[in-house]
PDB file of C-alpha atoms in Angstrom:
ATOM      1  CA  ALA A   1     108.077 157.609  75.785  1.00 53.00           C
ATOM      2  CA  ASP A   2     112.230 156.134  76.860  1.00 61.00           C
ATOM      3  CA  PRO A   3     114.563 156.113  73.719  1.00 63.00           C
ATOM      4  CA  ASP A   4     116.241 152.519  74.505  1.00 66.00           C
ATOM      5  CA  ALA A   5     112.383 151.280  75.891  1.00 56.00           C
ATOM      6  CA  VAL A   6     111.680 152.204  72.184  1.00 57.00           C
ATOM      7  CA  LYS A   7     114.437 150.693  70.553  1.00 63.00           C
ATOM      8  CA  LYS A   8     115.057 147.217  72.720  1.00 63.00           C
ATOM      9  CA  TRP A   9     111.203 146.830  71.603  1.00 60.00           C
ATOM     10  CA  LYS A  10     112.077 146.948  68.288  1.00 70.00           C
ATOM     11  CA  THR A  11     114.569 144.599  68.659  1.00 77.00           C
ATOM     12  CA  VAL A  12     112.647 141.956  70.857  1.00 79.00           C
ATOM     13  CA  ARG A  13     109.810 143.014  67.921  1.00 79.00           C
ATOM     14  CA  ASP A  14     112.362 141.652  65.099  1.00 82.00           C
ATOM     15  CA  LEU A  15     113.262 139.141  67.085  1.00 80.00           C
ATOM     16  CA  ILE A  16     109.557 137.637  67.604  1.00 84.00           C
ATOM     17  CA  ILE A  17     109.729 138.027  63.990  1.00 85.00           C
ATOM     18  CA  GLN A  18     112.424 136.339  62.181  1.00 84.00           C
ATOM     19  CA  LEU A  19     111.879 133.947  64.895  1.00 86.00           C
ATOM     20  CA  ASN A  20     108.305 133.141  63.363  1.00 88.00           C
ATOM     21  CA  MET A  21     109.297 133.625  60.012  1.00 88.00           C
ATOM     22  CA  ASP A  22     111.875 130.570  60.356  1.00 89.00           C
ATOM     23  CA  TYR A  23     108.708 128.605  62.372  1.00 89.00           C
ATOM     24  CA  LEU A  24     106.985 129.158  58.982  1.00 92.00           C
ATOM     25  CA  SER A  25     110.322 127.796  57.168  1.00 92.00           C
ATOM     26  CA  PHE A  26     111.288 124.843  59.147  1.00 91.00           C
ATOM     27  CA  ASP A  27     107.790 123.206  59.057  1.00 91.00           C
ATOM     28  CA  GLU A  28     107.081 123.351  55.477  1.00 92.00           C
ATOM     29  CA  ALA A  29     111.091 121.942  54.845  1.00 91.00           C
ATOM     30  CA  LEU A  30     108.848 119.532  57.831  1.00 88.00           C
ATOM     31  CA  GLN A  31     106.160 119.073  55.391  1.00 88.00           C
ATOM     32  CA  ASN A  32     108.349 118.507  52.515  1.00 86.00           C
ATOM     33  CA  LEU A  33     109.753 115.314  54.274  1.00 83.00           C
ATOM     34  CA  GLU A  34     107.049 113.518  55.676  1.00 78.00           C
ATOM     35  CA  ASP A  35     104.831 114.686  51.824  1.00 78.00           C
ATOM     36  CA  ASN A  36     108.184 112.772  50.252  1.00 77.00           C
ATOM     37  CA  THR A  37     109.416 109.493  52.877  1.00 71.00           C
ATOM     38  CA  LYS A  38     107.709 106.514  52.162  1.00 67.00           C
ATOM     39  CA  LYS A  39     105.985 105.087  55.015  1.00 65.00           C
ATOM     40  CA  PRO A  40     107.906 101.336  57.393  1.00 65.00           C
ATOM     41  CA  PRO A  41     106.699  98.338  56.223  1.00 66.00           C
ATOM     42  CA  ALA A  42     104.083  96.644  58.784  1.00 68.00           C
ATOM     43  CA  THR A  43     106.289  93.733  60.754  1.00 82.00           C
ATOM     44  CA  THR A  44     103.271  92.960  62.889  1.00 88.00           C
ATOM     45  CA  LEU A  45     103.086  89.339  64.809  1.00 91.00           C
ATOM     46  CA  ASN A  46      99.080  88.539  65.322  1.00 94.00           C
ATOM     47  CA  ILE A  47      98.337  85.913  67.284  1.00 95.00           C
ATOM     48  CA  SER A  48      94.646  83.925  67.304  1.00 96.00           C
ATOM     49  CA  VAL A  49      92.934  81.294  68.980  1.00 96.00           C
ATOM     50  CA  THR A  50      90.546  79.247  66.810  1.00 95.00           C
ATOM     51  CA  ARG A  51      88.478  76.371  67.534  1.00 90.00           C
ATOM     52  CA  ARG A  52      88.616  73.517  64.795  1.00 78.00           C
ATOM     53  CA  ASP A  53      86.628  69.731  66.854  1.00 78.00           C
ATOM     54  CA  GLY A  54      83.569  69.908  68.140  1.00 75.00           C
ATOM     55  CA  ASP A  55      83.585  68.345  71.528  1.00 81.00           C
ATOM     56  CA  ASN A  56      81.495  71.004  74.071  1.00 84.00           C
ATOM     57  CA  SER A  57      83.336  68.582  77.094  1.00 87.00           C
ATOM     58  CA  LEU A  58      87.059  70.435  76.037  1.00 90.00           C
ATOM     59  CA  SER A  59      87.510  74.108  77.309  1.00 92.00           C
ATOM     60  CA  LEU A  60      89.988  77.033  77.028  1.00 94.00           C
ATOM     61  CA  VAL A  61      90.967  78.596  80.986  1.00 96.00           C
ATOM     62  CA  SER A  62      94.020  80.865  80.690  1.00 97.00           C
ATOM     63  CA  ILE A  63      95.836  81.231  77.565  1.00 97.00           C
ATOM     64  CA  GLU A  64      99.876  83.273  78.460  1.00 97.00           C
ATOM     65  CA  VAL A  65     102.665  83.868  74.880  1.00 97.00           C
ATOM     66  CA  ILE A  66     105.450  84.814  75.860  1.00 96.00           C
ATOM     67  CA  GLY A  67     109.011  85.226  73.839  1.00 93.00           C
ATOM     68  CA  GLU A  68     112.580  85.798  74.654  1.00 90.00           C
ATOM     69  CA  ASN A  69     113.278  86.547  77.382  1.00 91.00           C
ATOM     70  CA  ASN A  70     111.079  85.400  79.334  1.00 93.00           C
ATOM     71  CA  ARG A  71     109.090  88.441  78.715  1.00 94.00           C
ATOM     72  CA  LEU A  72     105.245  88.014  78.780  1.00 96.00           C
ATOM     73  CA  LEU A  73     103.713  89.445  75.846  1.00 95.00           C
ATOM     74  CA  LYS A  74      99.447  88.483  76.266  1.00 96.00           C
ATOM     75  CA  SER A  75      97.694  86.541  79.218  1.00 97.00           C
ATOM     76  CA  HIS A  76      94.392  85.731  78.341  1.00 97.00           C
ATOM     77  CA  ILE A  77      91.096  83.908  80.352  1.00 97.00           C
ATOM     78  CA  TYR A  78      88.384  82.638  78.883  1.00 96.00           C
ATOM     79  CA  THR A  79      85.291  82.664  80.054  1.00 95.00           C
ATOM     80  CA  SER A  80      82.320  80.633  79.114  1.00 92.00           C
ATOM     81  CA  LEU A  81      80.560  82.554  77.260  1.00 94.00           C
ATOM     82  CA  GLU A  82      84.094  83.323  75.069  1.00 95.00           C
ATOM     83  CA  ASN A  83      84.670  79.532  75.773  1.00 93.00           C
ATOM     84  CA  GLU A  84      80.586  78.955  73.143  1.00 92.00           C
ATOM     85  CA  ALA A  85      82.010  81.522  70.248  1.00 93.00           C
ATOM     86  CA  LEU A  86      85.221  79.486  70.195  1.00 93.00           C
ATOM     87  CA  LYS A  87      83.457  76.001  69.484  1.00 91.00           C
ATOM     88  CA  ALA A  88      80.613  78.051  67.361  1.00 91.00           C
ATOM     89  CA  GLY A  89      83.266  79.262  65.393  1.00 90.00           C
ATOM     90  CA  GLY A  90      84.570  82.272  66.191  1.00 92.00           C
ATOM     91  CA  ARG A  91      88.141  83.259  66.733  1.00 94.00           C
ATOM     92  CA  HIS A  92      89.864  84.937  69.542  1.00 96.00           C
ATOM     93  CA  GLN A  93      93.140  87.242  68.398  1.00 96.00           C
ATOM     94  CA  LEU A  94      95.449  87.572  71.078  1.00 96.00           C
ATOM     95  CA  TYR A  95      97.662  89.554  70.369  1.00 95.00           C
ATOM     96  CA  ARG A  96      98.609  91.923  67.226  1.00 93.00           C
ATOM     97  CA  GLU A  97     101.985  93.777  67.687  1.00 91.00           C
ATOM     98  CA  GLU A  98     104.474  95.190  66.040  1.00 87.00           C
ATOM     99  CA  PHE A  99     107.695  93.782  66.159  1.00 84.00           C
ATOM    100  CA  LYS A 100     111.265  93.399  65.329  1.00 83.00           C
ATOM    101  CA  ASN A 101     112.459  91.523  63.035  1.00 82.00           C
ATOM    102  CA  GLY A 102     114.672  88.486  62.755  1.00 87.00           C
ATOM    103  CA  ALA A 103     113.819  84.402  64.232  1.00 91.00           C
ATOM    104  CA  TYR A 104     112.234  83.913  67.845  1.00 91.00           C
ATOM    105  CA  THR A 105     110.522  81.603  70.051  1.00 95.00           C
ATOM    106  CA  LEU A 106     107.438  81.612  71.803  1.00 95.00           C
ATOM    107  CA  HIS A 107     106.194  80.257  74.733  1.00 97.00           C
ATOM    108  CA  VAL A 108     102.121  78.794  74.792  1.00 97.00           C
ATOM    109  CA  ILE A 109     100.825  78.267  78.146  1.00 97.00           C
ATOM    110  CA  TYR A 110      97.407  76.788  78.361  1.00 96.00           C
ATOM    111  CA  LEU A 111      94.957  75.290  81.550  1.00 96.00           C
ATOM    112  CA  TRP A 112      91.843  73.202  79.568  1.00 94.00           C
ATOM    113  CA  LYS A 113      89.322  71.526  80.943  1.00 94.00           C
ATOM    114  CA  LYS A 114      87.429  68.663  80.484  1.00 91.00           C
ATOM    115  CA  ASN A 115      84.248  69.110  81.967  1.00 88.00           C
ATOM    116  CA  GLY A 116      84.556  69.820  86.100  1.00 82.00           C
ATOM    117  CA  ASN A 117      87.558  68.332  86.042  1.00 92.00           C
ATOM    118  CA  PRO A 118      90.286  70.018  87.663  1.00 95.00           C
ATOM    119  CA  PRO A 119      92.220  72.045  84.215  1.00 95.00           C
ATOM    120  CA  GLN A 120      95.878  70.415  82.716  1.00 94.00           C
ATOM    121  CA  LYS A 121      98.154  72.784  82.126  1.00 96.00           C
ATOM    122  CA  GLU A 122     100.527  71.939  78.546  1.00 94.00           C
ATOM    123  CA  GLU A 123     103.112  74.249  77.115  1.00 95.00           C
ATOM    124  CA  ILE A 124     104.304  74.394  73.369  1.00 95.00           C
ATOM    125  CA  ALA A 125     106.852  76.236  71.946  1.00 96.00           C
ATOM    126  CA  ILE A 126     106.674  78.183  68.453  1.00 95.00           C
ATOM    127  CA  PRO A 127     109.363  79.078  66.744  1.00 93.00           C
ATOM    128  CA  VAL A 128     109.326  82.050  64.453  1.00 90.00           C
ATOM    129  CA  SER A 129     111.054  84.533  61.290  1.00 87.00           C
ATOM    130  CA  ILE A 130     109.333  87.584  61.597  1.00 85.00           C
ATOM    131  CA  ASP A 131     110.579  89.273  57.970  1.00 82.00           C
ATOM    132  CA  VAL A 132     110.001  92.568  57.730  1.00 80.00           C
ATOM    133  CA  GLY A 133     107.252  94.494  55.527  1.00 78.00           C
ATOM    134  CA  ARG A 134     105.639  91.615  56.462  1.00 83.00           C
ATOM    135  CA  GLU A 135     102.856  90.321  59.309  1.00 86.00           C
ATOM    136  CA  SER A 136     102.710  86.650  60.178  1.00 89.00           C
ATOM    137  CA  PHE A 137      99.902  85.192  61.098  1.00 93.00           C
ATOM    138  CA  ILE A 138      99.715  81.969  63.971  1.00 94.00           C
ATOM    139  CA  GLU A 139      96.713  80.290  64.534  1.00 94.00           C
ATOM    140  CA  LEU A 140      96.226  78.107  67.334  1.00 94.00           C
ATOM    141  CA  PRO A 141      93.931  75.637  67.180  1.00 94.00           C
ATOM    142  CA  PHE A 142      92.624  74.598  70.565  1.00 92.00           C
ATOM    143  CA  GLU A 143      91.336  70.452  68.982  1.00 89.00           C
ATOM    144  CA  LYS A 144      91.215  67.397  69.653  1.00 85.00           C
ATOM    145  CA  LYS A 145      94.254  65.041  68.015  1.00 81.00           C
ATOM    146  CA  GLU A 146      94.790  61.021  68.985  1.00 81.00           C
ATOM    147  CA  GLY A 147      92.585  61.333  71.128  1.00 80.00           C
ATOM    148  CA  LYS A 148      94.325  63.856  73.166  1.00 85.00           C
ATOM    149  CA  PRO A 149      93.298  67.836  73.338  1.00 88.00           C
ATOM    150  CA  GLY A 150      95.571  70.164  72.937  1.00 89.00           C
ATOM    151  CA  ILE A 151      96.922  73.913  71.550  1.00 91.00           C
ATOM    152  CA  ARG A 152      98.903  73.073  67.693  1.00 88.00           C
ATOM    153  CA  TYR A 153      99.973  76.149  65.552  1.00 90.00           C
ATOM    154  CA  TYR A 154     100.078  77.181  61.664  1.00 87.00           C
ATOM    155  CA  ARG A 155     101.388  79.639  60.491  1.00 85.00           C
ATOM    156  CA  ARG A 156      99.809  81.907  58.128  1.00 76.00           C
ATOM    157  CA  ASP A 157     101.359  83.803  55.617  1.00 67.00           C
ATOM    158  CA  PHE A 158      98.468  85.719  53.463  1.00 61.00           C
ATOM    159  CA  SER A 159     101.602  89.299  51.566  1.00 58.00           C
ATOM    160  CA  ASN A 160     101.756  88.394  48.078  1.00 53.00           C
ATOM    161  CA  ARG A 161     105.372  88.144  47.759  1.00 49.00           C
TER     162      ARG A 161
END
């Protein structure tokens, strides 16, 4: 056997062993770091749609939630089955995502109709303040108030802070 080839093999083999030991050391240090690091707090925005009245002649056609810079956060087209579920007291979880803390204005654009009439378009602006480490809940009930159907909004806070 060629002595230079054996020497080269030993050098490559030693290098592989050294790299493997370094990898194991880094892996152990990373695992220790992960074990000693607290999980970041959840900063989540939840938006759900409900029905509060018993008027069966009304139904939602569609809804869009638009965030800052006219960015579409979520849109949904409602089926007759989904409208029936809402009328029966159901809740549609429209949006649930991590959200950057701060003050925002969300715009909700929705279409609704009464019986077979053409859909009507409405829009509401919702001021929202997102706090680090808190889940924010916004409920959008589609209901009739003062004789006029529409979506209102309620902010719910279930945190202990």
